[in-house]
mmCIF file of C-alpha atoms and ligand atoms in Angstrom:
data_model
loop_
_atom_site.group_PDB
_atom_site.id
_atom_site.type_symbol
_atom_site.label_atom_id
_atom_site.label_comp_id
_atom_site.label_asym_id
_atom_site.label_seq_id
_atom_site.Cartn_x
_atom_site.Cartn_y
_atom_site.Cartn_z
ATOM 1 C CA UNK A 75 85.431 108.947 123.146
ATOM 2 C CA UNK A 76 86.714 111.762 125.303
ATOM 3 C CA UNK A 77 86.688 115.158 123.707
ATOM 4 C CA UNK A 78 90.155 115.969 122.375
ATOM 5 C CA UNK A 79 91.205 119.593 122.654
ATOM 6 C CA UNK A 80 94.189 119.052 120.332
ATOM 7 C CA UNK A 81 92.740 118.450 116.908
ATOM 8 C CA UNK A 82 95.964 116.908 115.625
ATOM 9 C CA UNK A 83 95.593 113.862 117.838
ATOM 10 C CA UNK A 84 92.565 112.207 116.226
ATOM 11 C CA UNK A 85 94.276 112.394 112.834
ATOM 12 C CA UNK A 86 97.335 110.586 114.144
ATOM 13 C CA UNK A 87 95.435 107.935 116.048
ATOM 14 C CA UNK A 88 93.126 107.359 113.097
ATOM 15 C CA UNK A 89 96.161 106.519 110.981
ATOM 16 C CA UNK A 90 97.629 104.169 113.539
ATOM 17 C CA UNK A 91 94.450 102.125 113.924
ATOM 18 C CA UNK A 92 94.419 99.814 110.966
ATOM 19 C CA UNK A 93 90.771 99.127 110.388
ATOM 20 C CA UNK A 94 89.222 99.341 107.008
ATOM 21 C CA UNK A 95 90.085 100.750 103.625
ATOM 22 C CA UNK A 96 88.991 104.369 103.377
ATOM 23 C CA UNK A 97 87.738 103.805 99.818
ATOM 24 C CA UNK A 98 85.913 100.455 99.897
ATOM 25 C CA UNK A 99 85.535 99.491 103.595
ATOM 26 C CA UNK A 100 87.272 96.133 103.070
ATOM 27 C CA UNK A 101 89.969 95.296 105.664
ATOM 28 C CA UNK A 102 93.039 97.368 104.855
ATOM 29 C CA UNK A 103 96.334 95.537 104.615
ATOM 30 C CA UNK A 104 98.630 98.548 104.613
ATOM 31 C CA UNK A 105 99.391 101.057 107.324
ATOM 32 C CA UNK A 106 97.678 103.722 105.234
ATOM 33 C CA UNK A 107 94.124 102.421 105.485
ATOM 34 C CA UNK A 108 94.014 101.650 101.809
ATOM 35 C CA UNK A 109 93.548 98.067 100.636
ATOM 36 C CA UNK A 110 95.915 96.778 97.980
ATOM 37 C CA UNK A 111 93.227 96.469 95.293
ATOM 38 C CA UNK A 112 92.074 100.085 95.768
ATOM 39 C CA UNK A 113 95.704 101.197 95.744
ATOM 40 C CA UNK A 114 96.310 99.328 92.473
ATOM 41 C CA UNK A 115 93.221 100.911 90.901
ATOM 42 C CA UNK A 116 94.220 104.507 91.628
ATOM 43 C CA UNK A 117 94.931 106.489 88.436
ATOM 44 C CA UNK A 118 98.740 106.215 88.712
ATOM 45 C CA UNK A 119 100.511 108.553 86.323
ATOM 46 C CA UNK A 120 102.346 106.288 83.883
ATOM 47 C CA UNK A 121 103.744 107.840 80.679
ATOM 48 C CA UNK A 122 104.300 111.566 81.196
ATOM 49 C CA UNK A 123 106.381 114.587 80.139
ATOM 50 C CA UNK A 124 109.638 114.447 82.062
ATOM 51 C CA UNK A 125 109.473 118.190 82.729
ATOM 52 C CA UNK A 126 105.841 119.099 83.481
ATOM 53 C CA UNK A 127 104.427 115.561 84.103
ATOM 54 C CA UNK A 128 101.669 116.011 81.505
ATOM 55 C CA UNK A 129 100.219 112.553 80.794
ATOM 56 C CA UNK A 130 101.687 111.232 77.506
ATOM 57 C CA UNK A 131 101.523 107.826 75.786
ATOM 58 C CA UNK A 132 105.158 107.121 76.723
ATOM 59 C CA UNK A 133 107.681 107.986 79.429
ATOM 60 C CA UNK A 134 110.956 109.815 78.947
ATOM 61 C CA UNK A 135 109.487 112.307 76.453
ATOM 62 C CA UNK A 136 109.131 116.075 76.708
ATOM 63 C CA UNK A 137 105.717 117.471 75.709
ATOM 64 C CA UNK A 138 105.235 120.001 72.899
ATOM 65 C CA UNK A 139 104.460 122.789 75.346
ATOM 66 C CA UNK A 140 107.697 122.330 77.311
ATOM 67 C CA UNK A 141 109.735 122.051 74.085
ATOM 68 C CA UNK A 142 108.253 125.249 72.660
ATOM 69 C CA UNK A 143 108.477 127.229 75.835
ATOM 70 C CA UNK A 144 110.607 125.610 78.543
ATOM 71 C CA UNK A 145 109.003 126.387 81.900
ATOM 72 C CA UNK A 146 110.799 128.172 84.744
ATOM 73 C CA UNK A 147 110.375 125.141 87.009
ATOM 74 C CA UNK A 148 112.734 122.217 86.503
ATOM 75 C CA UNK A 149 110.589 119.193 87.158
ATOM 76 C CA UNK A 150 107.070 118.249 88.273
ATOM 77 C CA UNK A 151 106.586 115.149 90.430
ATOM 78 C CA UNK A 152 103.075 113.727 90.764
ATOM 79 C CA UNK A 153 101.952 110.205 91.573
ATOM 80 C CA UNK A 154 98.523 110.417 89.915
ATOM 81 C CA UNK A 155 96.531 111.674 86.976
ATOM 82 C CA UNK A 156 93.711 113.957 88.112
ATOM 83 C CA UNK A 157 90.974 111.356 87.590
ATOM 84 C CA UNK A 158 88.516 109.349 89.669
ATOM 85 C CA UNK A 159 88.785 108.643 92.569
ATOM 86 C CA UNK A 160 91.772 110.943 93.242
ATOM 87 C CA UNK A 161 89.811 113.982 92.020
ATOM 88 C CA UNK A 162 86.984 113.389 94.494
ATOM 89 C CA UNK A 163 89.386 112.548 97.344
ATOM 90 C CA UNK A 164 91.215 115.852 96.791
ATOM 91 C CA UNK A 165 87.906 117.730 96.620
ATOM 92 C CA UNK A 166 86.752 116.193 99.898
ATOM 93 C CA UNK A 167 90.066 117.068 101.534
ATOM 94 C CA UNK A 168 89.933 120.680 100.289
ATOM 95 C CA UNK A 169 86.305 121.608 100.499
ATOM 96 C CA UNK A 170 85.014 119.392 103.281
ATOM 97 C CA UNK A 171 88.177 119.597 105.390
ATOM 98 C CA UNK A 172 88.630 115.788 105.410
ATOM 99 C CA UNK A 173 92.084 115.918 106.955
ATOM 100 C CA UNK A 174 92.591 112.147 107.361
ATOM 101 C CA UNK A 175 92.030 111.774 103.607
ATOM 102 C CA UNK A 176 94.499 114.557 102.925
ATOM 103 C CA UNK A 177 96.979 112.968 105.271
ATOM 104 C CA UNK A 178 96.588 109.616 103.500
ATOM 105 C CA UNK A 179 97.229 111.277 100.129
ATOM 106 C CA UNK A 180 100.188 113.149 101.628
ATOM 107 C CA UNK A 181 101.704 109.897 102.908
ATOM 108 C CA UNK A 182 101.351 108.272 99.512
ATOM 109 C CA UNK A 183 102.959 111.328 97.888
ATOM 110 C CA UNK A 184 105.821 111.081 100.431
ATOM 111 C CA UNK A 185 106.364 107.443 99.476
ATOM 112 C CA UNK A 186 106.358 108.370 95.799
ATOM 113 C CA UNK A 187 108.952 111.102 96.405
ATOM 114 C CA UNK A 188 111.008 108.819 98.660
ATOM 115 C CA UNK A 189 111.278 106.297 95.812
ATOM 116 C CA UNK A 190 112.205 109.101 93.387
ATOM 117 C CA UNK A 191 114.988 110.268 95.783
ATOM 118 C CA UNK A 192 116.246 106.678 96.004
ATOM 119 C CA UNK A 193 116.304 106.596 92.201
ATOM 120 C CA UNK A 194 118.520 109.685 92.044
ATOM 121 C CA UNK A 195 116.155 112.677 92.142
ATOM 122 C CA UNK A 196 117.937 115.489 94.002
ATOM 123 C CA UNK A 197 116.434 116.219 97.437
ATOM 124 C CA UNK A 198 115.382 119.869 97.787
ATOM 125 C CA UNK A 199 116.683 122.161 100.525
ATOM 126 C CA UNK A 200 113.223 123.439 101.347
ATOM 127 C CA UNK A 201 109.507 122.922 100.658
ATOM 128 C CA UNK A 202 107.382 125.966 99.787
ATOM 129 C CA UNK A 203 103.597 125.519 99.723
ATOM 130 C CA UNK A 204 101.694 127.473 97.074
ATOM 131 C CA UNK A 205 99.930 130.246 99.011
ATOM 132 C CA UNK A 206 96.190 130.850 99.035
ATOM 133 C CA UNK A 207 94.805 134.359 98.986
ATOM 134 C CA UNK A 208 93.999 135.489 102.539
ATOM 135 C CA UNK A 209 90.312 135.744 101.767
ATOM 136 C CA UNK A 210 90.144 132.176 100.421
ATOM 137 C CA UNK A 211 92.148 130.847 103.348
ATOM 138 C CA UNK A 212 89.758 132.559 105.752
ATOM 139 C CA UNK A 213 86.802 130.991 103.953
ATOM 140 C CA UNK A 214 88.331 127.522 103.935
ATOM 141 C CA UNK A 215 90.050 127.821 107.290
ATOM 142 C CA UNK A 216 93.281 126.214 106.063
ATOM 143 C CA UNK A 217 95.638 126.043 103.104
ATOM 144 C CA UNK A 218 95.684 122.470 101.790
ATOM 145 C CA UNK A 219 99.086 123.039 100.154
ATOM 146 C CA UNK A 220 100.584 124.154 103.487
ATOM 147 C CA UNK A 221 99.216 121.029 105.195
ATOM 148 C CA UNK A 222 100.638 118.811 102.459
ATOM 149 C CA UNK A 223 104.025 120.532 102.786
ATOM 150 C CA UNK A 224 103.942 120.017 106.557
ATOM 151 C CA UNK A 225 103.150 116.301 106.191
ATOM 152 C CA UNK A 226 105.731 115.805 103.430
ATOM 153 C CA UNK A 227 108.310 117.586 105.568
ATOM 154 C CA UNK A 228 107.621 115.252 108.508
ATOM 155 C CA UNK A 229 107.837 112.123 106.407
ATOM 156 C CA UNK A 230 110.819 113.110 104.282
ATOM 157 C CA UNK A 231 112.689 115.145 106.935
ATOM 158 C CA UNK A 232 112.627 118.319 104.883
ATOM 159 C CA UNK A 233 112.035 121.824 106.240
ATOM 160 C CA UNK A 234 109.029 123.806 104.982
ATOM 161 C CA UNK A 235 108.466 127.561 104.923
ATOM 162 C CA UNK A 236 104.791 128.413 104.638
ATOM 163 C CA UNK A 237 105.241 132.194 104.802
ATOM 164 C CA UNK A 238 107.955 132.910 102.261
ATOM 165 C CA UNK A 239 105.612 132.943 99.274
ATOM 166 C CA UNK A 240 102.732 135.349 99.491
ATOM 167 C CA UNK A 241 99.737 135.994 97.321
ATOM 168 C CA UNK A 242 99.182 139.708 96.889
ATOM 169 C CA UNK A 243 95.610 140.864 96.742
ATOM 170 C CA UNK A 244 92.664 138.608 96.148
ATOM 171 C CA UNK A 245 92.887 137.197 92.653
ATOM 172 C CA UNK A 246 89.647 135.677 91.339
ATOM 173 C CA UNK A 247 89.432 131.888 91.680
ATOM 174 C CA UNK A 248 91.691 130.507 88.956
ATOM 175 C CA UNK A 249 89.314 127.710 87.989
ATOM 176 C CA UNK A 250 86.863 130.207 86.528
ATOM 177 C CA UNK A 251 89.372 131.753 84.114
ATOM 178 C CA UNK A 252 90.702 130.668 80.733
ATOM 179 C CA UNK A 253 94.447 130.102 80.275
ATOM 180 C CA UNK A 254 95.224 133.604 78.964
ATOM 181 C CA UNK A 255 93.315 135.254 81.787
ATOM 182 C CA UNK A 256 95.043 133.010 84.333
ATOM 183 C CA UNK A 257 98.446 134.120 83.066
ATOM 184 C CA UNK A 258 97.576 137.809 83.115
ATOM 185 C CA UNK A 259 96.141 137.417 86.536
ATOM 186 C CA UNK A 260 99.097 135.510 87.934
ATOM 187 C CA UNK A 261 101.867 137.746 86.668
ATOM 188 C CA UNK A 262 101.493 140.070 89.610
ATOM 189 C CA UNK A 263 99.800 137.715 92.041
ATOM 190 C CA UNK A 264 102.794 136.599 94.105
ATOM 191 C CA UNK A 265 105.636 138.066 96.119
ATOM 192 C CA UNK A 266 108.418 136.863 98.389
ATOM 193 C CA UNK A 267 108.228 137.866 102.025
ATOM 194 C CA UNK A 268 110.962 140.061 103.502
ATOM 195 C CA UNK A 269 112.479 137.209 105.550
ATOM 196 C CA UNK A 270 112.814 134.806 102.603
ATOM 197 C CA UNK A 271 116.343 133.774 101.544
ATOM 198 C CA UNK A 272 116.256 131.671 98.407
ATOM 199 C CA UNK A 273 119.616 132.415 96.762
ATOM 200 C CA UNK A 274 121.363 129.240 95.685
ATOM 201 C CA UNK A 275 118.678 126.974 97.128
ATOM 202 C CA UNK A 276 116.970 124.012 95.545
ATOM 203 C CA UNK A 277 113.289 124.575 96.311
ATOM 204 C CA UNK A 278 110.209 122.429 95.861
ATOM 205 C CA UNK A 279 106.792 124.032 95.462
ATOM 206 C CA UNK A 280 103.977 121.981 96.978
ATOM 207 C CA UNK A 281 100.397 122.044 95.713
ATOM 208 C CA UNK A 282 97.446 119.678 95.476
ATOM 209 C CA UNK A 283 96.837 119.682 91.719
ATOM 210 C CA UNK A 284 98.814 120.963 88.735
ATOM 211 C CA UNK A 285 96.403 122.071 86.013
ATOM 212 C CA UNK A 286 97.788 124.469 83.395
ATOM 213 C CA UNK A 287 101.009 124.954 85.336
ATOM 214 C CA UNK A 288 100.516 128.737 85.213
ATOM 215 C CA UNK A 289 100.685 129.141 89.008
ATOM 216 C CA UNK A 290 103.818 126.987 89.250
ATOM 217 C CA UNK A 291 105.359 128.892 86.332
ATOM 218 C CA UNK A 292 104.666 132.236 87.934
ATOM 219 C CA UNK A 293 106.101 131.174 91.317
ATOM 220 C CA UNK A 294 109.119 129.435 89.791
ATOM 221 C CA UNK A 295 109.921 132.531 87.744
ATOM 222 C CA UNK A 296 109.721 134.679 90.870
ATOM 223 C CA UNK A 297 112.001 132.300 92.805
ATOM 224 C CA UNK A 298 114.558 131.987 89.994
ATOM 225 C CA UNK A 299 114.663 135.785 89.634
ATOM 226 C CA UNK A 300 115.390 135.956 93.358
ATOM 227 C CA UNK A 301 118.332 133.582 92.872
ATOM 228 C CA UNK A 302 116.931 130.087 93.483
ATOM 229 C CA UNK A 303 119.154 127.443 91.885
ATOM 230 C CA UNK A 304 116.400 124.968 91.113
ATOM 231 C CA UNK A 305 112.619 124.783 91.524
ATOM 232 C CA UNK A 306 110.735 121.477 91.414
ATOM 233 C CA UNK A 307 106.995 121.056 91.900
ATOM 234 C CA UNK A 308 105.490 118.318 94.074
ATOM 235 C CA UNK A 309 101.767 117.744 93.708
ATOM 236 C CA UNK A 310 99.234 114.997 94.212
ATOM 237 C CA UNK A 311 97.804 114.959 90.725
ATOM 238 C CA UNK A 312 98.410 116.238 87.211
ATOM 239 C CA UNK A 313 95.499 117.006 84.889
ATOM 240 C CA UNK A 314 95.598 115.597 81.363
ATOM 241 C CA UNK A 315 95.561 117.990 78.406
ATOM 242 C CA UNK A 316 92.014 119.307 77.868
ATOM 243 C CA UNK A 317 90.202 116.869 75.584
ATOM 244 C CA UNK A 318 92.468 113.878 76.354
HETATM 245 ZN ZN1 ZN B 488 89.821 99.290 99.302
HETATM 246 ZN ZN1 ZN B 489 105.760 119.141 79.528
#
């Protein structure tokens, strides 16, 4: 194959060539390079909190956490529980820069959101990816949330603004902190850029995984304070409650 100077092209052509399932190598019968049995076996999020999408035994309920302390965001949309193989696919996308995998996940998330819009979910005015600290973005070379927002925007015809939300300073990696430390750490971690105009807008934050929801809470609070009318959260996967 000829060397391609534009690195976007191989990703697109990879998706157009239906060959084999990217999970099991069997012939794929969908445009997404995912065979129908692998698709059926993904950890689809079934019963969940209708605010924060926490996995629950039933649908249509609100979890104890959201009842006690209603979050600043309005609704979390996620197709999957953070479980095998979604967890390892997201890890490969983030840490090994497997863009075609990320793009596949992004397309499936777009489909999920498209169905939700058809079922009456309000379409947002704008997508806002959760920012990475500059240092972490330099290490990784890209922000996976910004890529997801770009792909969702293409598929769903929604604009995205990757620079409106900014992470101030280099907060320690959130995964290494307990919930209380995460909250303390996040309270001053974000800011809106000077060119951002969020008053009256319905915004959707985009991220790969929603864990405690502390990052989404912190960003949603910031956006609501700045006048946003509504803040939803779109992510690939939602973690279950610790111990579930
Ligand atoms: Zn398969
Ligand atoms: Zn909840």
